[in-house]
Amino acid sequence: EGALYALPLTQLSPESQELAKTLANLPKEPAPKPVVGKDEPQEWEDANGKAIRARFIKLEGETLTIEMNGQNFDLPLARLSPDSQALARQLAGNVKPSPDKTPQEKPVDEKITKAMENGPPDQAEITLALNQAVEYFRTLGAKDEEGLFYPPIRKRKVIGHVDKTVTYRKIVVQIPVFEWTTTTKEVIRNVKVGDSGAVTVKKKMKVKVPVRVRGKQTGTRPQNRLVRDSNGTIERIHKIPKYGPG
């Protein structure tokens, strides 16, 4: 590219003038952004022009999944700009088919540790989470004829109870037995000072009170417990609330 020069249109030939007018009236299409590797962070823009950087995970139907700071977020494709929608579809076509064997999920404690290392969420993550929450409640509201998020159980009153028989079975568990000792410690209490013939006042005093302290475990002891079992032989009746219309 060289220097730019401004030329009066009248200095050009009629053919060049027509060509310049034609080129000036052509629709300006944004140049396609170069696509980097699918495992590298991409720049995504929403319909309002707000941009974030996140890594492409997958595109299923009209839902785009991206990854930020080790956490996955689902975004409706329609909320992205046309360029970002095209980028998502292009990356989805470049993704290699998944192998037959699913890779083993990372342990939960590793995910928690990684999330703690990333620190608190930034504004982009908060915005994504809020958008997901809005979509969730809109979906709930669309299922209700009155457009309510929650089931209209809060407008219904309990008109009675029904008996429900639940079967249990008895199990024996071993609970730990500890060694206990009694010691004393000082605490501050309000104590009345004076007799019936004098003015009674309150005074804070340190007094010793006995405290039980748990020591080391010395063994275990059996304890009977009931657990729910559809094939159990022990029956218990529970009162289940019955709601009226509403």
CSV table of C-alpha atoms in Angstrom, one decimal:
chain,number,residue,atom,x,y,z
A,1,GLU,CA,0.0,0.0,0.0
A,2,GLY,CA,1.2,3.5,-0.9
A,3,ALA,CA,0.2,7.0,0.0
A,4,LEU,CA,-3.4,8.1,-0.4
A,5,TYR,CA,-4.4,11.0,-2.8
A,6,ALA,CA,-7.6,12.8,-3.2
A,7,LEU,CA,-8.6,13.5,-6.8
A,8,PRO,CA,-11.5,15.6,-8.0
A,9,LEU,CA,-14.0,13.4,-9.8
A,10,THR,CA,-14.1,15.9,-12.8
A,11,GLN,CA,-10.4,15.2,-13.6
A,12,LEU,CA,-11.3,11.5,-14.4
A,13,SER,CA,-12.6,10.2,-17.7
A,14,PRO,CA,-16.4,9.5,-17.9
A,15,GLU,CA,-15.7,5.7,-17.7
A,16,SER,CA,-13.5,6.2,-14.6
A,17,GLN,CA,-16.2,8.4,-13.0
A,18,GLU,CA,-18.9,5.7,-13.6
A,19,LEU,CA,-16.5,3.1,-12.1
A,20,ALA,CA,-15.9,5.2,-9.0
A,21,LYS,CA,-19.6,5.8,-8.4
A,22,THR,CA,-20.3,2.1,-8.8
A,23,LEU,CA,-17.6,1.1,-6.3
A,24,ALA,CA,-18.8,3.7,-3.9
A,25,ASN,CA,-22.3,2.3,-3.9
A,26,LEU,CA,-21.2,-1.3,-3.3
A,27,PRO,CA,-22.3,-2.7,0.1
A,28,LYS,CA,-19.5,-2.8,2.5
A,29,GLU,CA,-19.0,-6.3,3.8
A,30,PRO,CA,-16.7,-6.9,6.7
A,31,ALA,CA,-13.6,-8.9,5.9
A,32,PRO,CA,-13.8,-12.4,7.4
A,33,LYS,CA,-11.7,-12.8,10.5
A,34,PRO,CA,-8.9,-15.2,10.3
A,35,VAL,CA,-9.7,-18.4,12.2
A,36,VAL,CA,-7.1,-19.6,14.5
A,37,GLY,CA,-6.9,-23.1,16.1
A,38,LYS,CA,-10.1,-24.3,17.7
A,39,ASP,CA,-8.3,-24.9,21.0
A,40,GLU,CA,-7.2,-21.2,21.2
A,41,PRO,CA,-9.3,-18.4,22.7
A,42,GLN,CA,-11.6,-16.7,20.2
A,43,GLU,CA,-13.2,-13.2,20.3
A,44,TRP,CA,-17.0,-13.5,20.5
A,45,GLU,CA,-19.4,-10.5,20.2
A,46,ASP,CA,-23.0,-10.4,21.1
A,47,ALA,CA,-25.7,-8.5,19.2
A,48,ASN,CA,-24.9,-5.3,21.2
A,49,GLY,CA,-21.2,-5.3,20.3
A,50,LYS,CA,-19.9,-6.5,23.6
A,51,ALA,CA,-16.9,-8.7,23.2
A,52,ILE,CA,-15.4,-11.5,25.3
A,53,ARG,CA,-12.5,-14.0,24.7
A,54,ALA,CA,-13.3,-17.6,25.2
A,55,ARG,CA,-12.4,-21.0,23.8
A,56,PHE,CA,-14.8,-22.8,21.5
A,57,ILE,CA,-16.1,-26.2,22.9
A,58,LYS,CA,-19.0,-27.3,20.7
A,59,LEU,CA,-22.0,-26.2,18.7
A,60,GLU,CA,-25.2,-28.2,19.1
A,61,GLY,CA,-28.1,-27.0,17.1
A,62,GLU,CA,-28.5,-23.3,18.1
A,63,THR,CA,-26.6,-23.5,21.3
A,64,LEU,CA,-22.9,-22.6,21.5
A,65,THR,CA,-20.7,-23.9,24.3
A,66,ILE,CA,-17.6,-21.9,25.2
A,67,GLU,CA,-15.0,-22.2,28.0
A,68,MET,CA,-13.7,-19.4,30.2
A,69,ASN,CA,-11.4,-19.9,33.1
A,70,GLY,CA,-12.0,-23.6,33.2
A,71,GLN,CA,-15.9,-23.3,33.2
A,72,ASN,CA,-18.3,-24.0,30.4
A,73,PHE,CA,-21.1,-21.7,29.4
A,74,ASP,CA,-24.0,-22.3,27.0
A,75,LEU,CA,-25.1,-19.3,24.8
A,76,PRO,CA,-28.0,-19.1,22.4
A,77,LEU,CA,-26.5,-18.6,18.9
A,78,ALA,CA,-29.1,-16.0,18.0
A,79,ARG,CA,-27.7,-13.6,20.7
A,80,LEU,CA,-24.3,-13.4,18.9
A,81,SER,CA,-23.3,-11.0,16.1
A,82,PRO,CA,-23.4,-12.4,12.6
A,83,ASP,CA,-19.6,-12.6,12.5
A,84,SER,CA,-19.5,-14.6,15.7
A,85,GLN,CA,-22.3,-16.9,14.5
A,86,ALA,CA,-20.3,-17.6,11.3
A,87,LEU,CA,-17.2,-18.2,13.4
A,88,ALA,CA,-19.0,-20.7,15.6
A,89,ARG,CA,-20.3,-22.6,12.5
A,90,GLN,CA,-16.9,-22.6,10.9
A,91,LEU,CA,-15.2,-23.9,14.1
A,92,ALA,CA,-17.9,-26.6,14.4
A,93,GLY,CA,-17.1,-27.8,11.0
A,94,ASN,CA,-13.4,-28.0,11.9
A,95,VAL,CA,-13.9,-30.1,15.0
A,96,LYS,CA,-12.6,-33.6,14.6
A,97,PRO,CA,-15.1,-36.4,15.4
A,98,SER,CA,-15.0,-37.6,18.9
A,99,PRO,CA,-13.3,-40.9,19.5
A,100,ASP,CA,-15.2,-44.0,20.4
A,101,LYS,CA,-14.0,-44.0,24.0
A,102,THR,CA,-15.1,-41.0,26.1
A,103,PRO,CA,-12.2,-39.4,27.9
A,104,GLN,CA,-12.4,-39.9,31.6
A,105,GLU,CA,-13.8,-37.0,33.5
A,106,LYS,CA,-11.5,-35.1,35.8
A,107,PRO,CA,-12.2,-35.7,39.5
A,108,VAL,CA,-14.4,-33.2,41.1
A,109,ASP,CA,-11.8,-32.1,43.6
A,110,GLU,CA,-9.5,-31.2,40.7
A,111,LYS,CA,-12.2,-29.0,39.2
A,112,ILE,CA,-12.8,-27.3,42.5
A,113,THR,CA,-9.1,-26.7,43.0
A,114,LYS,CA,-8.8,-25.2,39.5
A,115,ALA,CA,-11.8,-23.0,40.0
A,116,MET,CA,-10.3,-21.7,43.3
A,117,GLU,CA,-7.0,-20.9,41.5
A,118,ASN,CA,-8.8,-18.9,38.9
A,119,GLY,CA,-10.2,-16.6,41.6
A,120,PRO,CA,-13.6,-14.9,41.7
A,121,PRO,CA,-15.6,-14.6,38.4
A,122,ASP,CA,-14.9,-11.6,36.2
A,123,GLN,CA,-17.6,-9.4,34.7
A,124,ALA,CA,-17.8,-11.5,31.5
A,125,GLU,CA,-18.5,-14.7,33.5
A,126,ILE,CA,-21.1,-12.9,35.6
A,127,THR,CA,-22.9,-11.6,32.4
A,128,LEU,CA,-22.9,-15.1,30.9
A,129,ALA,CA,-24.3,-16.6,34.1
A,130,LEU,CA,-27.1,-13.9,34.3
A,131,ASN,CA,-28.0,-14.6,30.6
A,132,GLN,CA,-28.3,-18.3,31.3
A,133,ALA,CA,-30.5,-17.5,34.3
A,134,VAL,CA,-32.8,-15.3,32.3
A,135,GLU,CA,-33.2,-18.0,29.6
A,136,TYR,CA,-33.9,-20.6,32.3
A,137,PHE,CA,-36.7,-18.5,33.9
A,138,ARG,CA,-38.1,-17.5,30.5
A,139,THR,CA,-38.4,-21.2,29.7
A,140,LEU,CA,-40.2,-21.9,33.0
A,141,GLY,CA,-42.5,-18.9,32.4
A,142,ALA,CA,-43.4,-20.1,28.9
A,143,LYS,CA,-44.7,-23.4,30.3
A,144,ASP,CA,-47.2,-21.7,32.6
A,145,GLU,CA,-50.4,-20.2,31.2
A,146,GLU,CA,-50.0,-17.1,33.4
A,147,GLY,CA,-46.3,-16.7,32.6
A,148,LEU,CA,-45.1,-17.5,36.2
A,149,PHE,CA,-41.6,-18.7,36.8
A,150,TYR,CA,-42.6,-21.0,39.6
A,151,PRO,CA,-45.5,-23.4,39.7
A,152,PRO,CA,-48.5,-21.7,41.1
A,153,ILE,CA,-48.4,-23.9,44.3
A,154,ARG,CA,-48.0,-20.7,46.3
A,155,LYS,CA,-51.6,-19.8,45.4
A,156,ARG,CA,-52.9,-23.2,46.5
A,157,LYS,CA,-53.8,-24.0,50.1
A,158,VAL,CA,-53.5,-27.3,51.9
A,159,ILE,CA,-57.0,-28.8,52.3
A,160,GLY,CA,-56.0,-32.0,54.0
A,161,HIS,CA,-53.5,-34.8,54.3
A,162,VAL,CA,-53.3,-38.3,52.8
A,163,ASP,CA,-51.6,-41.3,54.3
A,164,LYS,CA,-48.7,-42.8,52.4
A,165,THR,CA,-47.2,-46.1,53.5
A,166,VAL,CA,-43.4,-46.2,53.2
A,167,THR,CA,-41.5,-49.4,53.7
A,168,TYR,CA,-38.2,-49.6,55.5
A,169,ARG,CA,-35.6,-52.1,56.4
A,170,LYS,CA,-33.5,-52.2,59.5
A,171,ILE,CA,-29.7,-52.0,59.3
A,172,VAL,CA,-27.0,-51.9,61.9
A,173,VAL,CA,-24.2,-49.4,61.7
A,174,GLN,CA,-21.1,-48.9,63.8
A,175,ILE,CA,-20.8,-45.4,65.3
A,176,PRO,CA,-17.6,-44.2,66.9
A,177,VAL,CA,-17.1,-44.1,70.7
A,178,PHE,CA,-14.9,-41.4,72.1
A,179,GLU,CA,-13.2,-40.8,75.4
A,180,TRP,CA,-14.7,-37.9,77.3
A,181,THR,CA,-13.1,-35.8,80.1
A,182,THR,CA,-14.4,-33.0,82.2
A,183,THR,CA,-12.4,-29.9,82.8
A,184,THR,CA,-13.1,-26.3,83.8
A,185,LYS,CA,-12.6,-23.0,82.0
A,186,GLU,CA,-13.2,-19.4,82.9
A,187,VAL,CA,-16.2,-17.5,81.4
A,188,ILE,CA,-17.6,-14.0,82.0
A,189,ARG,CA,-21.1,-13.9,83.6
A,190,ASN,CA,-23.4,-11.3,85.1
A,191,VAL,CA,-23.6,-11.9,88.8
A,192,LYS,CA,-25.9,-10.1,91.3
A,193,VAL,CA,-24.1,-8.4,94.1
A,194,GLY,CA,-25.8,-7.3,97.3
A,195,ASP,CA,-28.6,-8.6,99.7
A,196,SER,CA,-32.2,-7.9,100.1
A,197,GLY,CA,-31.5,-4.8,102.1
A,198,ALA,CA,-29.1,-3.3,99.6
A,199,VAL,CA,-29.3,-2.1,96.1
A,200,THR,CA,-28.7,-5.1,93.8
A,201,VAL,CA,-26.3,-4.5,90.9
A,202,LYS,CA,-24.8,-6.7,88.3
A,203,LYS,CA,-21.1,-7.2,87.9
A,204,LYS,CA,-19.1,-9.1,85.4
A,205,MET,CA,-17.1,-11.8,87.0
A,206,LYS,CA,-14.9,-14.6,85.8
A,207,VAL,CA,-16.2,-18.0,87.0
A,208,LYS,CA,-15.1,-21.5,86.4
A,209,VAL,CA,-17.6,-23.9,84.8
A,210,PRO,CA,-17.3,-27.6,84.0
A,211,VAL,CA,-16.9,-28.4,80.3
A,212,ARG,CA,-16.9,-31.9,78.7
A,213,VAL,CA,-14.0,-32.4,76.2
A,214,ARG,CA,-14.0,-35.1,73.6
A,215,GLY,CA,-10.8,-37.1,73.4
A,216,LYS,CA,-9.5,-39.9,71.2
A,217,GLN,CA,-11.7,-42.6,69.7
A,218,THR,CA,-11.7,-45.8,71.8
A,219,GLY,CA,-13.8,-48.0,69.6
A,220,THR,CA,-17.3,-48.4,68.0
A,221,ARG,CA,-20.7,-49.5,69.0
A,222,PRO,CA,-23.7,-50.9,67.0
A,223,GLN,CA,-26.7,-48.7,66.4
A,224,ASN,CA,-30.0,-49.7,64.6
A,225,ARG,CA,-31.3,-47.5,61.8
A,226,LEU,CA,-34.1,-47.5,59.4
A,227,VAL,CA,-33.5,-46.9,55.7
A,228,ARG,CA,-36.1,-46.7,52.9
A,229,ASP,CA,-36.4,-49.9,50.9
A,230,SER,CA,-39.2,-50.8,48.5
A,231,ASN,CA,-38.8,-54.4,49.5
A,232,GLY,CA,-38.6,-53.7,53.2
A,233,THR,CA,-40.8,-55.3,55.8
A,234,ILE,CA,-41.2,-52.4,58.2
A,235,GLU,CA,-44.0,-50.0,57.4
A,236,ARG,CA,-44.4,-46.4,58.4
A,237,ILE,CA,-47.2,-44.0,57.6
A,238,HIS,CA,-46.3,-40.5,56.5
A,239,LYS,CA,-48.8,-37.6,56.2
A,240,ILE,CA,-48.5,-36.0,52.8
A,241,PRO,CA,-50.2,-32.6,52.3
A,242,LYS,CA,-53.0,-32.4,49.8
A,243,TYR,CA,-53.5,-29.1,47.9
A,244,GLY,CA,-56.7,-27.6,46.6
A,245,PRO,CA,-57.3,-26.1,43.2
A,246,GLY,CA,-55.4,-23.1,42.1
